[in-house]
Tab-separated table of C-alpha atoms and ligand atoms in Angstrom:
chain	number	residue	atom	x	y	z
A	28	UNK	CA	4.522	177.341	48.383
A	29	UNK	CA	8.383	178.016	47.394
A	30	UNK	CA	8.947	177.360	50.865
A	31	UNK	CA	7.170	174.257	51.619
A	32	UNK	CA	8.812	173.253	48.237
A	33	UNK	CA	11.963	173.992	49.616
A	34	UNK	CA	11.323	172.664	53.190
A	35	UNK	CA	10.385	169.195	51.052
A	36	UNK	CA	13.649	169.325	49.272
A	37	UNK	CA	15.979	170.080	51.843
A	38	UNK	CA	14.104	167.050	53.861
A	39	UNK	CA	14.397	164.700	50.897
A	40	UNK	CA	18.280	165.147	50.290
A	41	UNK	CA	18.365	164.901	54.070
A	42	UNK	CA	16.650	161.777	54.126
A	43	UNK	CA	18.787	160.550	50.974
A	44	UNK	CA	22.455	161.835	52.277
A	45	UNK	CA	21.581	160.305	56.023
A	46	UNK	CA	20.473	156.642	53.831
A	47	UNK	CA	23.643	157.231	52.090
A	48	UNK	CA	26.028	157.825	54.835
A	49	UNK	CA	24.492	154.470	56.568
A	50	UNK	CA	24.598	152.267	53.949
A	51	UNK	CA	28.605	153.808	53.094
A	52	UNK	CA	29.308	152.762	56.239
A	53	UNK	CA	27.725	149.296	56.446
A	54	UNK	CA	30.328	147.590	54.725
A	55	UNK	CA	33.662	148.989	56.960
A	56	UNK	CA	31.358	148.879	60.140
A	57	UNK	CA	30.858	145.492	59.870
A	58	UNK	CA	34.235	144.812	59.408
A	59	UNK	CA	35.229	146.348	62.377
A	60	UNK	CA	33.369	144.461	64.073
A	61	UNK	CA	33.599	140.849	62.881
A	62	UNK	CA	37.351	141.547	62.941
A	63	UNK	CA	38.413	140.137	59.881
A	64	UNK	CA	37.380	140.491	56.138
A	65	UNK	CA	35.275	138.108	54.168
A	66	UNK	CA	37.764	137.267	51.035
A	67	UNK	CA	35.658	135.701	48.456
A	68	UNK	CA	38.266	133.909	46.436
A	69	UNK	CA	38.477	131.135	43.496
A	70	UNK	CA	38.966	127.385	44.527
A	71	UNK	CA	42.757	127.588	42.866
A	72	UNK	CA	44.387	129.435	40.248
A	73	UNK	CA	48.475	129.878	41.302
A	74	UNK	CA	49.728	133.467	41.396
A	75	UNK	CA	46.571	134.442	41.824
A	76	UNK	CA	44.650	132.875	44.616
A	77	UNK	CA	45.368	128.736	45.635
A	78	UNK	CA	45.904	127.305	49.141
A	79	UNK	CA	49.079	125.264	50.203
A	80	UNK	CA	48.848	122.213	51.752
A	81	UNK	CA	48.580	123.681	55.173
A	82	UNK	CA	45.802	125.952	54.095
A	83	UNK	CA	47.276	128.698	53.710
A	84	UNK	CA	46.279	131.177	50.682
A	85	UNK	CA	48.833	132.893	48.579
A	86	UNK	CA	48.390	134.701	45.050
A	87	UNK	CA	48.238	138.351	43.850
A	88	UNK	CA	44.478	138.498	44.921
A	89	UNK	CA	45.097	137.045	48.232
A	90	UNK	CA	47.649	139.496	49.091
A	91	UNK	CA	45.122	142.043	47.984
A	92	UNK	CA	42.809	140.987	50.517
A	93	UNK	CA	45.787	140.715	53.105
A	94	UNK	CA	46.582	144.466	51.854
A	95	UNK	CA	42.821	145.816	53.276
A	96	UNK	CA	43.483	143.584	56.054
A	97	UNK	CA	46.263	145.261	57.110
A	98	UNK	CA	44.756	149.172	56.020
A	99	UNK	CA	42.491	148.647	58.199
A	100	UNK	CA	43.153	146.302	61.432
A	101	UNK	CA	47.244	147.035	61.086
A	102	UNK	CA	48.066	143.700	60.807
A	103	UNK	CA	47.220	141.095	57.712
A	104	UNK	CA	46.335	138.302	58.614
A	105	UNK	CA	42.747	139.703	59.862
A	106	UNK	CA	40.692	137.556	56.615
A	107	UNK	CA	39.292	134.352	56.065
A	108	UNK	CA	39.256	133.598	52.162
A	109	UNK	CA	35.985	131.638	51.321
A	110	UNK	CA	36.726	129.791	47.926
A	111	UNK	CA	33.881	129.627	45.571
A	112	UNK	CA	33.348	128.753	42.047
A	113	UNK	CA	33.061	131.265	39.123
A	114	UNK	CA	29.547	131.242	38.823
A	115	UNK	CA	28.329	131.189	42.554
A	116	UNK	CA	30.614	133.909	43.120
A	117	UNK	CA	28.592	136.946	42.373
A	118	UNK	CA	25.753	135.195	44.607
A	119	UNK	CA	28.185	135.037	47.438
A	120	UNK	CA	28.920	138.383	47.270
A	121	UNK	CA	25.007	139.925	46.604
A	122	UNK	CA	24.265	137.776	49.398
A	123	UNK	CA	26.743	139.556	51.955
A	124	UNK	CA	29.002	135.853	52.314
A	125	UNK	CA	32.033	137.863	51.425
A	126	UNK	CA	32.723	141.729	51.595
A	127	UNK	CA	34.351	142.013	48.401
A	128	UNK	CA	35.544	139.524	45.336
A	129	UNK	CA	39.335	139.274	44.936
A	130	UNK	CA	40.038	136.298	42.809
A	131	UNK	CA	40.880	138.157	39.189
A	132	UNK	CA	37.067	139.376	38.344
A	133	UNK	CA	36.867	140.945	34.992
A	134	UNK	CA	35.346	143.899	34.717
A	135	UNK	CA	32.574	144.365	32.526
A	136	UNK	CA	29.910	146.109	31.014
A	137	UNK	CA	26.648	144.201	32.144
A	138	UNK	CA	28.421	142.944	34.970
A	139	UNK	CA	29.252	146.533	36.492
A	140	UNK	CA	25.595	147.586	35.024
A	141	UNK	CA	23.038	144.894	36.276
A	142	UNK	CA	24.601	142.403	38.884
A	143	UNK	CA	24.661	145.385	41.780
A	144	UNK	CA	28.544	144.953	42.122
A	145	UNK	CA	31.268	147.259	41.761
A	146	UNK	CA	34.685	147.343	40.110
A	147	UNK	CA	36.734	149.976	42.324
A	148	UNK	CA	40.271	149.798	40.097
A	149	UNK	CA	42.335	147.521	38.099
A	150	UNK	CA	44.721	144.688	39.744
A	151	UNK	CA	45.975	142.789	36.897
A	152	UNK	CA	45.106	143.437	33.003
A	153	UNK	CA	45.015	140.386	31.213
A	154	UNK	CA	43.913	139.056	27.737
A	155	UNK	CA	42.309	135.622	26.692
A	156	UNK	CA	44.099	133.090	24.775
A	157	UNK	CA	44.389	129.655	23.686
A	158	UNK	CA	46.292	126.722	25.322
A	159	UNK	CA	46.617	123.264	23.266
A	160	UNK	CA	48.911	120.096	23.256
A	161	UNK	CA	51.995	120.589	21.456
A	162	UNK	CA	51.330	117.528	19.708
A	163	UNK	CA	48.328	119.261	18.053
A	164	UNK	CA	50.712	121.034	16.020
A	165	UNK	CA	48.904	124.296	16.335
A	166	UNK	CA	50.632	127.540	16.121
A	167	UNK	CA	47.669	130.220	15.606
A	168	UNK	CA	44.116	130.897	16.738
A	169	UNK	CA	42.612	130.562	13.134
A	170	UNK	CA	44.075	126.779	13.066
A	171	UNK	CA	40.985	126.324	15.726
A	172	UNK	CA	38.176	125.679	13.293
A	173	UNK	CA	36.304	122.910	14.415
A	174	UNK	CA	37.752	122.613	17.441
A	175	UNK	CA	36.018	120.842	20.870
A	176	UNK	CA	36.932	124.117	23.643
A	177	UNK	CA	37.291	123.405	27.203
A	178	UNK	CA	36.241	126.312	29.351
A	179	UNK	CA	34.244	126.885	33.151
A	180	UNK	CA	30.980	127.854	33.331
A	181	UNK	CA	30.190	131.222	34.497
A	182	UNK	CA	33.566	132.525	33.233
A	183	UNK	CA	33.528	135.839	30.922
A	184	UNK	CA	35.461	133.541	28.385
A	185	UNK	CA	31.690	131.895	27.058
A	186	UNK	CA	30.929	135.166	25.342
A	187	UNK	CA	34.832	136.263	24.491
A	188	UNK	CA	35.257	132.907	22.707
A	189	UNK	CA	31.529	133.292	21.346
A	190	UNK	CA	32.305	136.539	20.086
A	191	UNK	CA	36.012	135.499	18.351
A	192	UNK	CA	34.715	132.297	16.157
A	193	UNK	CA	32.070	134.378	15.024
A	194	UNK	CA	33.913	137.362	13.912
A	195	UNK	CA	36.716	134.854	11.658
A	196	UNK	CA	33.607	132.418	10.791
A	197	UNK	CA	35.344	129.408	12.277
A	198	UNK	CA	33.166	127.012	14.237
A	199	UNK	CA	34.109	125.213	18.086
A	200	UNK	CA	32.527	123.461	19.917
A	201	UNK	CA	31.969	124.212	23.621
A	202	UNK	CA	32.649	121.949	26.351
A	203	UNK	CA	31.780	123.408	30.035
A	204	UNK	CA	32.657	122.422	33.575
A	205	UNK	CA	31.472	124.179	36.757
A	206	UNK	CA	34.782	122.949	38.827
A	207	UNK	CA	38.207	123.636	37.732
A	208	UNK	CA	39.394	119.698	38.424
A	209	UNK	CA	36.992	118.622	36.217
A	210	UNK	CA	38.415	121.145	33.427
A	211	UNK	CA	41.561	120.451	33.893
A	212	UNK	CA	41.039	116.780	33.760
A	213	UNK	CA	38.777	117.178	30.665
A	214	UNK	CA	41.706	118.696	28.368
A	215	UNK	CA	44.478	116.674	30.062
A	216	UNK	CA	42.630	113.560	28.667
A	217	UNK	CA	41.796	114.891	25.376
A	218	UNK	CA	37.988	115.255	25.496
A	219	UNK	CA	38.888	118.807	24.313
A	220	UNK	CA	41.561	120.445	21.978
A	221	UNK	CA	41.600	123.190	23.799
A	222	UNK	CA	41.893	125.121	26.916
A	223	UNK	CA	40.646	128.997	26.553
A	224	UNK	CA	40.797	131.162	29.195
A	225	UNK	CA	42.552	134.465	30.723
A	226	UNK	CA	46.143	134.287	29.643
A	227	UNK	CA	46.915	134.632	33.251
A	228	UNK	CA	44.477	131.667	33.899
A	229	UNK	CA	46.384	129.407	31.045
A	230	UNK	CA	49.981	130.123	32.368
A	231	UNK	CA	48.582	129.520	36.260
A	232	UNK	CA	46.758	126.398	34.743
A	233	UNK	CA	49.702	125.015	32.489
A	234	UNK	CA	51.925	124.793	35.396
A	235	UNK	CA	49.440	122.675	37.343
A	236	UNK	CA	49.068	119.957	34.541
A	237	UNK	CA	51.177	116.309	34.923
A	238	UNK	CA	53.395	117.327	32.195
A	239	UNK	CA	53.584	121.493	31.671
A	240	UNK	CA	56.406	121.226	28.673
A	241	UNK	CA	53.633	119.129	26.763
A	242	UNK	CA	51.297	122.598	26.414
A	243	UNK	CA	51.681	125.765	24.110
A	244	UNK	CA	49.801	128.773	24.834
A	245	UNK	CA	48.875	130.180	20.988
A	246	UNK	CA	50.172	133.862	20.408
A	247	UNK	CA	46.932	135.525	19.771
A	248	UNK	CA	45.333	137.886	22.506
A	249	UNK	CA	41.593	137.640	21.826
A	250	UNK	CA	40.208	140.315	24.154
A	251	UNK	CA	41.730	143.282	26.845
A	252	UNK	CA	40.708	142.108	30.523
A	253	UNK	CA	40.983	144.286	33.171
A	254	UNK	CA	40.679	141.976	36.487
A	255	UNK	CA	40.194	143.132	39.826
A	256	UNK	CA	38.065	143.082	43.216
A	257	UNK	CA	34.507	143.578	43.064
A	258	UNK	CA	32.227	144.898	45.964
A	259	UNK	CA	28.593	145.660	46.381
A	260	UNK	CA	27.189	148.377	44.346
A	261	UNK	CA	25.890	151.406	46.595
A	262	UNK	CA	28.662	151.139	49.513
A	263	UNK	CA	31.134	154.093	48.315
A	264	UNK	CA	33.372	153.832	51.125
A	265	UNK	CA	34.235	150.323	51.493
A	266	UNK	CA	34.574	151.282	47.234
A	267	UNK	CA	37.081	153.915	48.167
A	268	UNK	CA	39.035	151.323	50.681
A	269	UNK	CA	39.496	148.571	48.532
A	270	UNK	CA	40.694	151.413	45.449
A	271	UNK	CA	42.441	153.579	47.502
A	272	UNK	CA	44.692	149.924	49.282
A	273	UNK	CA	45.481	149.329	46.057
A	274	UNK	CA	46.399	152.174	44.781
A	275	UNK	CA	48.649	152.946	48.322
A	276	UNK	CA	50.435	150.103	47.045
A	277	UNK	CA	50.743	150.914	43.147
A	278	UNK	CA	51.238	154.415	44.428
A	279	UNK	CA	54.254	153.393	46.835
A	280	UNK	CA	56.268	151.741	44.170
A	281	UNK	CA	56.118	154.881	41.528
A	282	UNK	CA	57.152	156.656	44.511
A	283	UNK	CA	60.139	154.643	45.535
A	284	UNK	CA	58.454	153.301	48.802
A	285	UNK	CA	58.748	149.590	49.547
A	286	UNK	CA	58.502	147.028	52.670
A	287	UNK	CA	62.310	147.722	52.971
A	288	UNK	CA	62.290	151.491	52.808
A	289	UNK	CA	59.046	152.268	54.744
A	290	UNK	CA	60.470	152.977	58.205
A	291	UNK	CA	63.472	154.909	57.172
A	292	UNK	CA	60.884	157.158	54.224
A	293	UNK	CA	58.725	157.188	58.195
A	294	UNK	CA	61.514	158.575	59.727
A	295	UNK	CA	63.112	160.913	57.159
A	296	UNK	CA	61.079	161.179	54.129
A	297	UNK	CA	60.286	164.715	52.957
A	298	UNK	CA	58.347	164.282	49.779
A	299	UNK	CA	54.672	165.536	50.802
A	300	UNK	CA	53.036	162.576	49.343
A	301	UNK	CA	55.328	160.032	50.377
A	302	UNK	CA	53.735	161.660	54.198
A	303	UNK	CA	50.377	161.522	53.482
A	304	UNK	CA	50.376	158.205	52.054
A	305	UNK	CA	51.983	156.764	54.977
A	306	UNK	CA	50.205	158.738	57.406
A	307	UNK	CA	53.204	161.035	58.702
A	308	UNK	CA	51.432	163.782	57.596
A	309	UNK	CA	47.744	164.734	57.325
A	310	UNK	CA	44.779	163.034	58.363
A	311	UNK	CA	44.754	160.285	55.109
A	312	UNK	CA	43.269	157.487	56.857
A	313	UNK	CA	40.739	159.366	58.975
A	314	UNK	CA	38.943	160.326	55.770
A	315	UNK	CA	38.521	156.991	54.535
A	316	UNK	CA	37.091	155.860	58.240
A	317	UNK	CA	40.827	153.815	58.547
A	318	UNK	CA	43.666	154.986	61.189
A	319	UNK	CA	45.978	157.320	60.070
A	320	UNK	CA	49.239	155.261	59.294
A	321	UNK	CA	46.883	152.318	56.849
A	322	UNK	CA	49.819	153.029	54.450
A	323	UNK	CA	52.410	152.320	56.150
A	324	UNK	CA	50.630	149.248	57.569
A	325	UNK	CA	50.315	148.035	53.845
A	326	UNK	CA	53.917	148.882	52.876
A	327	UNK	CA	55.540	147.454	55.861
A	328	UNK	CA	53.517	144.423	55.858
A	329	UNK	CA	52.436	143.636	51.908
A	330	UNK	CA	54.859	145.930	50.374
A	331	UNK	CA	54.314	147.253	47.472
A	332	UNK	CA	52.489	146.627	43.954
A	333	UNK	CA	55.840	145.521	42.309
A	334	UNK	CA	56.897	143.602	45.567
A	335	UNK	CA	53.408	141.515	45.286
A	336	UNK	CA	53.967	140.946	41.668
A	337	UNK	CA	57.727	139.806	42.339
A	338	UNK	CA	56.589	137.044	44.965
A	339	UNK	CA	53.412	136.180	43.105
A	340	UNK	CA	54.279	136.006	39.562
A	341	UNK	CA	57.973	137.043	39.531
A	342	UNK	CA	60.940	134.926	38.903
A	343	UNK	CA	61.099	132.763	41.794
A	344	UNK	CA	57.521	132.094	41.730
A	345	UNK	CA	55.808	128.657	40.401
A	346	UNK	CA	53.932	130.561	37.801
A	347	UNK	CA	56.080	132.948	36.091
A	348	UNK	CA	54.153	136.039	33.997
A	349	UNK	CA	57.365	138.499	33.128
A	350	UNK	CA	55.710	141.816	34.175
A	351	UNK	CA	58.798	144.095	31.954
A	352	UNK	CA	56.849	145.042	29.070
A	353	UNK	CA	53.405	144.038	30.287
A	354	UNK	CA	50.339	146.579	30.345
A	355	UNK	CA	50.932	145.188	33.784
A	356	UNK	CA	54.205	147.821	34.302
A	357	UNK	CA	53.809	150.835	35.911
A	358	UNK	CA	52.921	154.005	33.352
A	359	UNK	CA	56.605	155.428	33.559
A	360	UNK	CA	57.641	151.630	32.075
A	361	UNK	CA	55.258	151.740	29.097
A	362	UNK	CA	52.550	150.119	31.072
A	363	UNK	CA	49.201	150.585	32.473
A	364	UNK	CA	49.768	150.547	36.398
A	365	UNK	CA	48.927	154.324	37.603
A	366	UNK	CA	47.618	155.470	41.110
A	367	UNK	CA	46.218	159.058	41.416
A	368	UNK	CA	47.837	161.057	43.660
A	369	UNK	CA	47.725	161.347	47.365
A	370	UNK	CA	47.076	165.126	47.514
B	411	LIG	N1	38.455	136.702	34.874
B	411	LIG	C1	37.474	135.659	34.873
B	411	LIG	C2	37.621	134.787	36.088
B	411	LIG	C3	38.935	134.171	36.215
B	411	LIG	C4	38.715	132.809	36.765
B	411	LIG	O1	38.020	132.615	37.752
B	411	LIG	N2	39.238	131.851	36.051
B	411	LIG	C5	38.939	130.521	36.377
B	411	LIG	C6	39.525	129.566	35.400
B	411	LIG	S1	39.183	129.702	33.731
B	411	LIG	C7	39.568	130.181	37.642
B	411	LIG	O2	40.593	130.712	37.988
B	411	LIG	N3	38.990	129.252	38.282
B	411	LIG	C8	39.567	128.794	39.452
B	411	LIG	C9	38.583	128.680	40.490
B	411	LIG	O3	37.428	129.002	40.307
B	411	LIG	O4	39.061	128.271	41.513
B	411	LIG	C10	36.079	136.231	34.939
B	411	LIG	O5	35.890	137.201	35.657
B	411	LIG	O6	35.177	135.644	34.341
């Protein structure tokens, strides 16, 4: 009896850690084969994911995408980006459209829980907030009572803004688009007081409106977002690729490794991790299913997490979100941005 029990057992977890292995591979495997990534992406938000007017995408999320492009074919331009809107996006990736989210999903609860999706790490942390007219003369959040509030469906803000009123006992009213244009359009002809979304979202937003000087963004943080890919539930190691390219990247700038510095740190680096990570030493990439040097690809083509930020949101950039004293910084500047180490 203890044996057939046993003979049962050892069958099962066979039968469970062969399923498993499959399905882990799906994701990469199909990949591979295709020969480029599905990016699903948003239908515009600058810094974060918008096309120019030759089509070509650009944003933080974008480069993301570009990043696991590069881990894993060597070269970054291996993606299509398929735009859709906030609340078909989760369909589009259940359905298998795209092969992971990049266009600055919040993580949450009942999202992570029940939608079969997973959140492998962090790419921007973010915060909701108010935008309004100048001419409003609001300065604070609890000057809102009553207000008319513009938002897109399917967003997370519906239940952050829900949750805000209700705690101070002011009132709103909601006003919902599917499309960002119509949004947009909505508050920039007055049929609402107010814009509420990711702070991110407002500054990205602001800078697309006729007349950007003629909006505030109100002081108050209503909520902690933590934005990021998304990828089916169940596939752990196209989970591990899309953590693990971001973290190369977050990783490479606490380390000192950048675009610039790659193939002389290739050439002469001995720190032990600097080697792993960009595949001089050990067998890194083989582990993930990737070729060995997918770091270096990254660094030498993407750069690094403080080199995306720079060209994305930096200075120079059309949407400027200062990074120095964000939760955005990396741990060793007082802020949140921490990779685990390549040992
Ligand atoms: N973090 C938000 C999503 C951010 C987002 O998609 N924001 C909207 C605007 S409020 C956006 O960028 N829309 C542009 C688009 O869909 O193209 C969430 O996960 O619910």
């Amino acid at each position: 009896m203890a044996n057939r029990l046993g003979a049962v057992t050892i069958f099962g977890m066979f039968i469970l850690s062969t399923a498993g292995a499959a399905s882990a591979q799906q994701t990469l495997a199909a990949v591979k084969q295709r020969g480029e990534v599905l990016c699903g992406v948003g239908e515009g938000s600058p810094g974060f994911f918008s096309p120019d007017d030759k089509g070509v995408w650009h944003g933080l999320d974008v480069d993301v995408c570009r990043a696991l492009s590069a881990a894993i074919f060597g070269s970054p331009d291996k993606v299509k980006f398929l735009p859709a809107t906030p609340s078909a996006r989760f369909a589009q990736l259940q359905s298998g459209q795209v092969d992971l989210l990049s266009r600055s999903v919040t993580w949450t609860f009942s999202r992570d829980a029940s939608l079969g999706i997973d959140f492998p790490t962090v790419a921007f942390y973010d915060g909701h907030g108010f935008m309004v007219k100048k001419s409003l003369g609001v300065s604070s959040a609890k000057d809102l009572n009553g207000a008319n509030i513009c938002t897109q469906s399917g967003l997370s803000t519906e239940v952050i803004v829900a949750d805000y009123f209700r705690q101070n006992n002011l009132t709103y009213r909601p006003v919902v688009f599917e499309k960002v244009e119509e949004t947009l359009k909505a508050f920039e002809q007055g049929r609402c007081d107010v814009f509420s979304s990711d702070k991110s979202t407002l500054f990205s937003y602001r800078a697309r409106l006729g007349e950007p000087d003629a909006y505030i963004v109100l002081p108050e943080t209503i909520s902690r977002t933590l934005d990021g890919p998304a990828v089916r539930h169940g596939d752990n190691n196209w989970g591990d690729i899309v953590r693990w390219t971001l973290f190369a990247m977050i990783g490479a700038e606490d380390l000192g490794v950048s675009s610039a510095n790659v193939d002389q740190m290739k050439a002469s680096s001995t720190n032990a991790e600097i080697r792993r990570l960009i595949g001089v030493e050990g067998e890194f990439g083989k582990m993930l299913g990737l070729p060995n040097d997918w770091g270096y690809n990254i660094l030498k083509t993407v750069g690094n997490y403080g080199e995306m930020y720079e060209r994305n949101l930096g200075g120079a950039s059309p949407v400027v979100i200062p990074r120095k004293g964000s939760l955005n910084a990396l741990w060793r500047n007082g802020g949140l941005m921490i990779a685990p180490s390549f040992q």
